[in-house]
Short mmCIF file of C-alpha atoms in Angstrom, two decimals:
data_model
loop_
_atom_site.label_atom_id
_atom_site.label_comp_id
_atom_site.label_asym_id
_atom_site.label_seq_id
_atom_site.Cartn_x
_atom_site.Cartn_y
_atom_site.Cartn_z
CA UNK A 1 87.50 52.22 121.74
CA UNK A 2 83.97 51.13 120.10
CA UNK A 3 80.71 51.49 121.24
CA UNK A 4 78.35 49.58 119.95
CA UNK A 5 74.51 49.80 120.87
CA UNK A 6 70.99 48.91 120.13
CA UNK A 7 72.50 45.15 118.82
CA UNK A 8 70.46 41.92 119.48
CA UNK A 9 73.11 39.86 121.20
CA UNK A 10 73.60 36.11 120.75
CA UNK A 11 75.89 34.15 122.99
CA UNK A 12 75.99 30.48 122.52
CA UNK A 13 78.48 29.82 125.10
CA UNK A 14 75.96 30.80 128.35
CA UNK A 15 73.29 30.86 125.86
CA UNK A 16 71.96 34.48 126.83
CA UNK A 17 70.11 36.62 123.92
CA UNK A 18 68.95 40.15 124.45
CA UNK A 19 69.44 43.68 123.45
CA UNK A 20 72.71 45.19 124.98
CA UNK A 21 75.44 47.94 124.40
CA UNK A 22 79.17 46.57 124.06
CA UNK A 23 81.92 48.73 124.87
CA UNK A 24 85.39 47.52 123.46
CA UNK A 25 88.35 48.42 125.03
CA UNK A 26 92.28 47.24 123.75
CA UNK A 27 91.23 44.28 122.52
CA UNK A 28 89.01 43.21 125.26
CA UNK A 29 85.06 43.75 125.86
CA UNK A 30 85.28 46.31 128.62
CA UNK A 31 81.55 46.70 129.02
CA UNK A 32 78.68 44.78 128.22
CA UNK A 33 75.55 46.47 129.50
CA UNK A 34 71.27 46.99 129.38
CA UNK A 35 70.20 48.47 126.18
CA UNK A 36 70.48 52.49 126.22
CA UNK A 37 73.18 52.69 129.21
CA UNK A 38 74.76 56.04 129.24
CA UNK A 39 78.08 56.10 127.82
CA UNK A 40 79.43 57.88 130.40
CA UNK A 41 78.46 55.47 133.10
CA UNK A 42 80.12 52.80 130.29
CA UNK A 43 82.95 54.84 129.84
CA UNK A 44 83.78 55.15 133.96
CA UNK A 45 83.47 50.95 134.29
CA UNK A 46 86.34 51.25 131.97
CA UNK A 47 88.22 53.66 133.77
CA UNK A 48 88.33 55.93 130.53
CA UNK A 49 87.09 59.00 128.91
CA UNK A 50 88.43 59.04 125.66
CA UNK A 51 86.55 59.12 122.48
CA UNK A 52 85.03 56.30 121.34
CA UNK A 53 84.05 55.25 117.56
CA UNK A 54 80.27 53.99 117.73
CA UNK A 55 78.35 51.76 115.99
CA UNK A 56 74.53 51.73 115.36
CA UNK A 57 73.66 47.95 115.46
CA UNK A 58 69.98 48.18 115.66
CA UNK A 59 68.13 45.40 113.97
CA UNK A 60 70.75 43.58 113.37
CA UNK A 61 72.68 40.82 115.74
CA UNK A 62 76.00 40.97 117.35
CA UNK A 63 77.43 37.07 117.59
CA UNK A 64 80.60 35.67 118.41
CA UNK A 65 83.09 36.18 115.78
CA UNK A 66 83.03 33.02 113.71
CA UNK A 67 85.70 30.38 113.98
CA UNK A 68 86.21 27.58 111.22
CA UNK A 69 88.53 24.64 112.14
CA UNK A 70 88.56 23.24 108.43
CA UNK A 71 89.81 26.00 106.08
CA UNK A 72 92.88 25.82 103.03
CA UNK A 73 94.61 29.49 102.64
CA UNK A 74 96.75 27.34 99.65
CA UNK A 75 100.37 29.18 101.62
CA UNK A 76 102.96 28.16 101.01
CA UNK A 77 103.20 26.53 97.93
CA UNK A 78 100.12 27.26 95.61
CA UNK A 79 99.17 30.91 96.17
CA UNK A 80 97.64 31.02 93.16
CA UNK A 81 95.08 29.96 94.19
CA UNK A 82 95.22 31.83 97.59
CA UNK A 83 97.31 33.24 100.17
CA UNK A 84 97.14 34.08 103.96
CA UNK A 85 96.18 37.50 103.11
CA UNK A 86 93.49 36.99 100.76
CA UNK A 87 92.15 33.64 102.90
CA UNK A 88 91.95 36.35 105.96
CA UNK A 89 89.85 38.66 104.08
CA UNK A 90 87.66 35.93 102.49
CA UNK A 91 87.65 34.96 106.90
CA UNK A 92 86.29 38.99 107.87
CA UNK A 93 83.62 39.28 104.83
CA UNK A 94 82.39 35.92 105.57
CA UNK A 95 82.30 36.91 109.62
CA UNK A 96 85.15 34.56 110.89
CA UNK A 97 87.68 35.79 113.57
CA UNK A 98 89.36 32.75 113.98
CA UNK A 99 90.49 30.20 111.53
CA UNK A 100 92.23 26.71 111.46
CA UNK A 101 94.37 26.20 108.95
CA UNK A 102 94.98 22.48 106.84
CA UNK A 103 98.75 21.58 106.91
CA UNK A 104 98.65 20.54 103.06
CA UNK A 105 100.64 23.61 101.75
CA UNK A 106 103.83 22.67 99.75
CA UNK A 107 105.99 22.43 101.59
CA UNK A 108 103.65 20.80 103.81
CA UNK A 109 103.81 21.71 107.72
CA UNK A 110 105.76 18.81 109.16
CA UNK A 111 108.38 21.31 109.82
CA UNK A 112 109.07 23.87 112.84
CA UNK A 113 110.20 26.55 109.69
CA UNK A 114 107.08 26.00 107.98
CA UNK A 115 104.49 26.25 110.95
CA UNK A 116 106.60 29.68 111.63
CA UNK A 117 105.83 30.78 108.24
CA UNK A 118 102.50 30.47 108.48
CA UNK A 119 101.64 31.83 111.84
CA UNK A 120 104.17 34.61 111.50
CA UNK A 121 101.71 35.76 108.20
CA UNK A 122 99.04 34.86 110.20
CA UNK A 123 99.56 37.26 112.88
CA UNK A 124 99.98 40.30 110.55
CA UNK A 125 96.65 39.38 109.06
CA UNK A 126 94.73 40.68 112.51
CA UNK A 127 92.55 37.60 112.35
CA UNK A 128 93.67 34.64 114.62
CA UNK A 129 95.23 32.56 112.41
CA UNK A 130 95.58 29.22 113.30
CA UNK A 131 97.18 25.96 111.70
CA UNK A 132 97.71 22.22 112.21
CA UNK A 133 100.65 20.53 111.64
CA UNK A 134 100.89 16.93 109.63
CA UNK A 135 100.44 13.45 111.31
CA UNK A 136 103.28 11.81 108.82
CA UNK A 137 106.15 13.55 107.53
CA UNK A 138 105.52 14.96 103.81
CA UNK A 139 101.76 13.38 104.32
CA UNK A 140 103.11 10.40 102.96
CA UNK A 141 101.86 7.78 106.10
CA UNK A 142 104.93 6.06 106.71
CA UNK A 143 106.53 8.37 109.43
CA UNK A 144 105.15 10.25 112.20
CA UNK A 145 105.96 14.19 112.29
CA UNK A 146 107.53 15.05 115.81
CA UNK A 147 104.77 16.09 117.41
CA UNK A 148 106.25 17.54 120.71
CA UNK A 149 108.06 19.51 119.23
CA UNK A 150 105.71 21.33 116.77
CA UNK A 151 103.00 21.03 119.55
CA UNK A 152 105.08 23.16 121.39
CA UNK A 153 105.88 25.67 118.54
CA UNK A 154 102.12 26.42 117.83
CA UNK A 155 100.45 23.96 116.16
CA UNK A 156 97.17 23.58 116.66
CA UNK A 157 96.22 20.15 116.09
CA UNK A 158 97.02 17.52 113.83
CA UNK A 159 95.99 16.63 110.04
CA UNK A 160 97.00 15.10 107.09
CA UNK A 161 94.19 16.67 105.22
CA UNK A 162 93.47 15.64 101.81
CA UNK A 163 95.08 12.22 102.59
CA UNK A 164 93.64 9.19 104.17
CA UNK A 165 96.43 7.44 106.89
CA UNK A 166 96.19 4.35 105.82
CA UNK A 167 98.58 2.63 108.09
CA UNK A 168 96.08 1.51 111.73
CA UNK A 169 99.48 1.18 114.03
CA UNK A 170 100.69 4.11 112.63
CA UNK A 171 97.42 5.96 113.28
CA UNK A 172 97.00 4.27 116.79
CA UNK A 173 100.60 5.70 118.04
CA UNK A 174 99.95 9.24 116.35
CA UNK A 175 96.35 9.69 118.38
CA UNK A 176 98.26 8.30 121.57
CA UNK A 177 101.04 10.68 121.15
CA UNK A 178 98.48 13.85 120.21
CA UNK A 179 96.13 12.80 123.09
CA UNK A 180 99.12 13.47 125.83
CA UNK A 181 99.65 16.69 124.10
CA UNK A 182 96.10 17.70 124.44
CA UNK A 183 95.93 18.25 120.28
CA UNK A 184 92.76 16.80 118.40
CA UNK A 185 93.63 14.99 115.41
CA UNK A 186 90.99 15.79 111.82
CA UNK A 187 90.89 13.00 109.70
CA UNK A 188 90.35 13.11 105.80
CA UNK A 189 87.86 9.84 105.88
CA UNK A 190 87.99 8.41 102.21
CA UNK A 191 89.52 4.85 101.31
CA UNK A 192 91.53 5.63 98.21
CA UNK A 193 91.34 1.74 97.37
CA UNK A 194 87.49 2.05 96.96
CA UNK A 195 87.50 4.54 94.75
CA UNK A 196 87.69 4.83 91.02
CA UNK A 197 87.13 8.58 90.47
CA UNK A 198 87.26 11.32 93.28
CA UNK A 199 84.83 14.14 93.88
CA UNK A 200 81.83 12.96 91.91
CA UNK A 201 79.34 10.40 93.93
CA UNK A 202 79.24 6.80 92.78
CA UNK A 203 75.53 7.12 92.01
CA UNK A 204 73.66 9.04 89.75
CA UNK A 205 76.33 11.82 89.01
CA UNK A 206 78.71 8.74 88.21
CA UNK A 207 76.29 7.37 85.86
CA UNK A 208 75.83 11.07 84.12
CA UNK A 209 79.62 11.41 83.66
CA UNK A 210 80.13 7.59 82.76
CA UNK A 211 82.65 6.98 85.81
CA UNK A 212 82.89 4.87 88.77
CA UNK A 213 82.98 7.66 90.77
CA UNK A 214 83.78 7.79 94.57
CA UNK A 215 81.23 4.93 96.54
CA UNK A 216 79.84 5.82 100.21
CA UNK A 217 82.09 2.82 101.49
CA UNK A 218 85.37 4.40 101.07
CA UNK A 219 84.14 6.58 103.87
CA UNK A 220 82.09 4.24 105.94
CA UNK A 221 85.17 1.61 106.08
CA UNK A 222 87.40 4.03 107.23
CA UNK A 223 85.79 5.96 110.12
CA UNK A 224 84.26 2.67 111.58
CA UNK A 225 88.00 1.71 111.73
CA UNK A 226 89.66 5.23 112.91
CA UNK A 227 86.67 5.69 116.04
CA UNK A 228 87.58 2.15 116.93
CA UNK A 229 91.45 3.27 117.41
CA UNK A 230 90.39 6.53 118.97
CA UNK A 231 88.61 4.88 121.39
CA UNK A 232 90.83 2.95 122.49
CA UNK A 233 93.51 5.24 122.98
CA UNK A 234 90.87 8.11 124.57
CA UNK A 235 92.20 10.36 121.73
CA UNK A 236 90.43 13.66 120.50
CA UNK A 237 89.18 12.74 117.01
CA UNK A 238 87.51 14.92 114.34
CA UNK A 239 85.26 13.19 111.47
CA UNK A 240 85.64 16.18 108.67
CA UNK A 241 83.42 16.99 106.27
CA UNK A 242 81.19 13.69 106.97
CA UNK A 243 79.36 13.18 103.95
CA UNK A 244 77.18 9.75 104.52
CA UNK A 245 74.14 8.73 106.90
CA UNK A 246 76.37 5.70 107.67
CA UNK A 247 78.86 7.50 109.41
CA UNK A 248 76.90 9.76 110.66
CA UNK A 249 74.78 6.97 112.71
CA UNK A 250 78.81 5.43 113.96
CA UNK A 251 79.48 9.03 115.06
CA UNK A 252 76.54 9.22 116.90
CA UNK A 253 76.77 5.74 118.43
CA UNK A 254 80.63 6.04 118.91
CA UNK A 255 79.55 9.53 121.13
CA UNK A 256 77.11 7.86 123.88
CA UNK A 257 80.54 6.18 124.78
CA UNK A 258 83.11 8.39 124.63
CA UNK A 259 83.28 12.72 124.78
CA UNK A 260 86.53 12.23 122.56
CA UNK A 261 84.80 11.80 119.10
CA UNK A 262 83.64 14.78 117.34
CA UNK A 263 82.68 15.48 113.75
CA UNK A 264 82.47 18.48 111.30
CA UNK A 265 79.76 19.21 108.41
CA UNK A 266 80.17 21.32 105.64
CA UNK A 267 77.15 23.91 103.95
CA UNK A 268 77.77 22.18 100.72
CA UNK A 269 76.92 18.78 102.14
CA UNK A 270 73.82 20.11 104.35
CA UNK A 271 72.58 22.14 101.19
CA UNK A 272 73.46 20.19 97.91
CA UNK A 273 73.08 16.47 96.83
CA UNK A 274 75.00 14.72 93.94
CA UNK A 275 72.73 16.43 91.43
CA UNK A 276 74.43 19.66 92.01
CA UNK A 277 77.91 17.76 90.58
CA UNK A 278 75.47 17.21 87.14
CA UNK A 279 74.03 20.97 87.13
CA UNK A 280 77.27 22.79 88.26
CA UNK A 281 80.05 20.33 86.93
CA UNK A 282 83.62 20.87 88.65
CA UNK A 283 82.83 23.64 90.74
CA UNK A 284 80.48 21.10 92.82
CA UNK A 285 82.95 18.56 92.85
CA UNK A 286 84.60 18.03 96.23
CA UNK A 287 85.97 15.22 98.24
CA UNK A 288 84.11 13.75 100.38
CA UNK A 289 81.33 14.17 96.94
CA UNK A 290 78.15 15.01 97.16
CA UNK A 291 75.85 12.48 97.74
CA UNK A 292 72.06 11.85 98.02
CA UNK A 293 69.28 13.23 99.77
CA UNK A 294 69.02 10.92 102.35
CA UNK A 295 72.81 11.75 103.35
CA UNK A 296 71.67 15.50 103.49
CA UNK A 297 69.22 15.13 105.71
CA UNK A 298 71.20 12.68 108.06
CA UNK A 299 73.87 15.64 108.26
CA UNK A 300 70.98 17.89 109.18
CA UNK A 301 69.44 15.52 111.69
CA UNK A 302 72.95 15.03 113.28
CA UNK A 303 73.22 18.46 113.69
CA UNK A 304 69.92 19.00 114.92
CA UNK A 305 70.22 16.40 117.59
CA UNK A 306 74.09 17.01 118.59
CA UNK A 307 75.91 14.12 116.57
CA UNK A 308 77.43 16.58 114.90
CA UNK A 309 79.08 19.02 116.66
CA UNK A 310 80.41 22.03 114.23
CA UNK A 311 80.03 23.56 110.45
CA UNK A 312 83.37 23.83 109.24
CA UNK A 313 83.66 25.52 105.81
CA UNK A 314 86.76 22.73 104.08
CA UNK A 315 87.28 26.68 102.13
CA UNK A 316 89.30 25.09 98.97
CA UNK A 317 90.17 27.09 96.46
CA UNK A 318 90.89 26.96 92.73
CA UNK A 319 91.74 29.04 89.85
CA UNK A 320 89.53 29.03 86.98
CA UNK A 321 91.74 27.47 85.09
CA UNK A 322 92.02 24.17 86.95
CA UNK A 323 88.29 24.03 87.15
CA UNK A 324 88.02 24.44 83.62
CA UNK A 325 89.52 21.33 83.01
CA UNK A 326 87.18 17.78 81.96
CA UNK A 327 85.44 16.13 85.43
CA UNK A 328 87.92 13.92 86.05
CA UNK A 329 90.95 16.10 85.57
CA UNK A 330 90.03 18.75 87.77
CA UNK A 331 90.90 19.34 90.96
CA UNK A 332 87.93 18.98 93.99
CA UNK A 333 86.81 21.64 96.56
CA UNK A 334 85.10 24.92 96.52
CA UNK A 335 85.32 28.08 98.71
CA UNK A 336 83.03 28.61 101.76
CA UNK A 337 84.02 31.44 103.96
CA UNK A 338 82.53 33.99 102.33
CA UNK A 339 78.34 32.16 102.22
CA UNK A 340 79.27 29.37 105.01
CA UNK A 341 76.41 31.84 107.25
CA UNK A 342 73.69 32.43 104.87
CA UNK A 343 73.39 28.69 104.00
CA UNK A 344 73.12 28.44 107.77
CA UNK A 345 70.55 30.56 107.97
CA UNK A 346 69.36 29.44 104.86
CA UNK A 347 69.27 25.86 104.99
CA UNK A 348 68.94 25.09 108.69
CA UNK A 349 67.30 28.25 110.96
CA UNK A 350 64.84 29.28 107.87
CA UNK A 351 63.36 25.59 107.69
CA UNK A 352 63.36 24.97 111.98
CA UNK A 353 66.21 22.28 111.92
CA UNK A 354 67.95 24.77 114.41
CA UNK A 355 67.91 27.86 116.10
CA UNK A 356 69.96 30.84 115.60
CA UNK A 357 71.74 30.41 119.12
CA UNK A 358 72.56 26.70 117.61
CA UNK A 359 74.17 27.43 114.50
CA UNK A 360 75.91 30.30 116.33
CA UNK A 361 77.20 27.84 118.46
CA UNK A 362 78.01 25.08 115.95
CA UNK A 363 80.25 27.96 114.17
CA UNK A 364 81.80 29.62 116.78
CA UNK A 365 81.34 28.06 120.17
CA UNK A 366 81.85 24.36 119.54
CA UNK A 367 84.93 24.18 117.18
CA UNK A 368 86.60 26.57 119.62
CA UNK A 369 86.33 23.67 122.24
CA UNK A 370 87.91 20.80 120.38
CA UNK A 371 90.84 23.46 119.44
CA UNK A 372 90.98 24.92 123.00
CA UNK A 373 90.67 28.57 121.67
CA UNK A 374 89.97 31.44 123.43
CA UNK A 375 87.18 32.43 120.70
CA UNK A 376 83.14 31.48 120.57
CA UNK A 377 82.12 34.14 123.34
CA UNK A 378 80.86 37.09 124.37
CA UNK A 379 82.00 38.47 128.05
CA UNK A 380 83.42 41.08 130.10
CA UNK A 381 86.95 40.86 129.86
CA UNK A 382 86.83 38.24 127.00
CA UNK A 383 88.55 38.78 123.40
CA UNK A 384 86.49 41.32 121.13
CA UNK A 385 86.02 39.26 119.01
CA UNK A 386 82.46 39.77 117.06
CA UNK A 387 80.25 39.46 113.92
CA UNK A 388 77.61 42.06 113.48
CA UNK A 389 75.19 40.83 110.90
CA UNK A 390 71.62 41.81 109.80
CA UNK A 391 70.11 37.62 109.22
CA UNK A 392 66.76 39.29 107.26
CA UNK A 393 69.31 41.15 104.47
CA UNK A 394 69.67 39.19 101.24
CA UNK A 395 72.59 39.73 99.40
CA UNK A 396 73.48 38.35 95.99
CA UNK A 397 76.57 35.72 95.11
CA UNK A 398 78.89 37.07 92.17
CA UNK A 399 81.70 35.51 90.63
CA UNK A 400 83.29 38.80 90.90
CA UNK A 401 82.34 39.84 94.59
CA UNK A 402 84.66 37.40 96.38
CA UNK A 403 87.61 38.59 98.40
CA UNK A 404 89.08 35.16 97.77
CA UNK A 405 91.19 34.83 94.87
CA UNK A 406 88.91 32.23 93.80
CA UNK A 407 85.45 32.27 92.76
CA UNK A 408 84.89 27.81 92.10
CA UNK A 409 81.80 28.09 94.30
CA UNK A 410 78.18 26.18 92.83
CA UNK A 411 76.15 29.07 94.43
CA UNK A 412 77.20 32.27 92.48
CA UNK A 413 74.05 33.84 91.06
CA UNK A 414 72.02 32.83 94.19
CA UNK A 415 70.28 35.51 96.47
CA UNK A 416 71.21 34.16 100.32
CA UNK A 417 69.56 35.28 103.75
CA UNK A 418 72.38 37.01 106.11
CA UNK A 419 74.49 40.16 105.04
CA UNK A 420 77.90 41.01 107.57
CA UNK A 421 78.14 43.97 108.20
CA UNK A 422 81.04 43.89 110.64
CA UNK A 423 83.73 41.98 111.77
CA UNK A 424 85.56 43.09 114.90
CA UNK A 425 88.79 41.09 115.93
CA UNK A 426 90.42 41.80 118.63
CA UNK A 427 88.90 45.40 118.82
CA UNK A 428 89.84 46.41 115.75
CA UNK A 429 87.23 46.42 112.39
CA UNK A 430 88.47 44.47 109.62
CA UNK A 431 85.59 44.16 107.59
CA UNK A 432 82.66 46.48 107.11
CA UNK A 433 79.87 46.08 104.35
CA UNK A 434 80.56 50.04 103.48
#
């Protein structure tokens, strides 16, 4: 058992905040009491009398672990880049207990052998390890995956990640088919046909690298199109990574008619604009790109106002040596795990776009929902499942101080707001800032 005291708790779910003592008990919150409560009188509620291990959390809070819908652990298929094991303990440092995998592994998970694979390393992990499955077979938008049946087997949801479906009957049937199964459906929202060069904004970082670059209407086009559908069928959709004030305005419109639509931001696009891409080069070149200030601040005013419902990391991760390689030649995407909280703190509750309950709740509470986890909460009998972190610390971003495998992130050398100090999953520590 743990006992944890003198913590500042912070539970988005009921929205309660206050000082309280949390006694965890086989994987469960046994006890959640006033500030100072005997242990004893802790102990009896749990009908034990054992020794407990105990943890001084004074000053700092005690959250909901984190949960991240959007993440790439590169397994099967490209572990050199990452693996379940090494995603999982990027997930603890950076305070996530639960993740959602992205089905674009290699072999991709359009397969009932695959999705075993990867929740039978998830589960040794002692995170909750989630995945999605494909919408098309081998992500190629010509054939729908069997959706029952993989539904059934575990997966979580339904992506094809890193590939636009192109194809609007195919795309109407697949949300009709995942909204009788309950499953939300992310899409990757980026026209292929409108693009000349991926990752880098068709504006001013175009211009610096002599490209076409990637325009905002390859994304517009195709999530004016893909809420229509989902609409119409009443289907769960998720907007990833939104990137432009254009869809962010059709989310929020597309929401005062329908619960269904729902839509993810990253910390990279709330914190950097398409200057970053000419400063930092590849490792700030992602898809959706980065793009200009005015599409920052419409991601932070759809968060602040509820158009946006979660923060979802897109964690992508690349060795050195494919980052090395010229603009246009390397591959897009940079890890997020590890810093996704400090930039929240950073760039939204430091400012006054949002509270600490809200980003709480926009990373743990909210993308819970959508994937109909048992995660985001902090209750009596509910999963122990915590983040202990001291918000006034400032730690320091080094290449060499990931526990990814990777280190293609634009913010290494930066001091950030918000140190972890522990991450409790299902009772049991796995990370702790020693």
């Amino acid at each position: 058992m743990i006992h944890i005291t003198d913590g500042y708790v912070i539970d988005p779910k009921t929205n309660f905040q206050g000082y309280r003592d949390i006694l965890i008990k086989d994987g469960k919150i046994a006890a959640v009491a006033e500030r100072g409560t005997p242990l004893a009188a802790l102990l009896q509620r749990a009908g034990e009398t054992e020794a407990v291990e105990h943890i001084d959390a004074a000053g700092k809070i005690i959250a909901p672990g984190l949960v991240d819908v959007h993440v790439h652990f590169r397994d099967p298929g490209f572990t050199h880049k990452e693996d379940i094991e090494s995603g999982a303990a990027a997930a603890a440092k950076g305070g996530f207990t639960s993740v959602v995998l992205m089905a674009n592994t290699k072999p991709p998970v359009d397969n009932e052998e695959t999705l075993a694979y990867v929740l039978g390393k998830g589960r040794e992990t002692g995170l909750h390890i989630y995945t999605c499955a494909n919408v098309t077979v081998g992500m190629k938008g010509r054939e729908i995956v069997d959706m029952e049946m993989l539904s059934q087997a575990g997966a979580a949801g339904f992506t094809d990640d890193g590939v636009p479906i192109l194809d609007e009957t195919l795309l109407r049937e697949a949300l009709r088919r995942a909204a009788k199964l309950h499953k939300p459906v992310s899409l990757h929202e980026e026209n292929p046909s409108r693009i000349a060069n991926n990752g880098i904004h068709a504006g001013e970082a175009a211009a610096y690298y002599g490209i076409g670059g990637s325009p905002r209407e390859a994304e517009i086009c195709m999530v004016e199109r893909d809420i229509r559908i989902a609409l119409e069928e009443e289907a769960d959709l998720s907007i990833q990574h939104i990137s432009t004030k254009e869809a962010v305005e059709l989310v929020r419109q597309a929401k005062k008619k329908s619960a269904h639509i729902w839509a993810e931001a990253t910390p990279h696009h709330f914190t950097l604009t398409e200057k970053a891409a000419i400063v930092h080069g590849t490792l700030a070149k992602m898809n959706p790109p980065l793009r200009e200030e005015s599409d920052r601040m419409a991601i932070i005013e759809g968060l602040r106002d509820g158009t946006i419902d979660m923060i979802a990391t897109d964690h992508a991760p690349h060795s050195a040596e494919e980052k090395a390689k010229p603009i246009t030649e390397a591959p897009s995407g940079i890890i997020g795990l590890e810093t996704a909280l400090s930039l929240g703190i950073r760039e939204l509750v430091a400012p006054g776009y949002l509270t600490l309950m809200e980003l709480l709740g926009k990373m743990s509470c909210a993308p819970a929902v959508l994937y109909g986890l048992d995660a985001g909460y902090l209750a009596e009998k509910g999963p122990a499942d915590l983040v202990i972190f001291d918000k006034d610390a400032v730690w320091r971003v080094e290449k060499d101080g990931f526990a990814s495998k990777a280190a293609n992130s634009p913010f290494i050398g930066e001091e950030m707001p918000g140190v972890v100090v522990y991450t409790i999953c299902s009772g049991k520590i796995k990370y702790h800032a020693e």
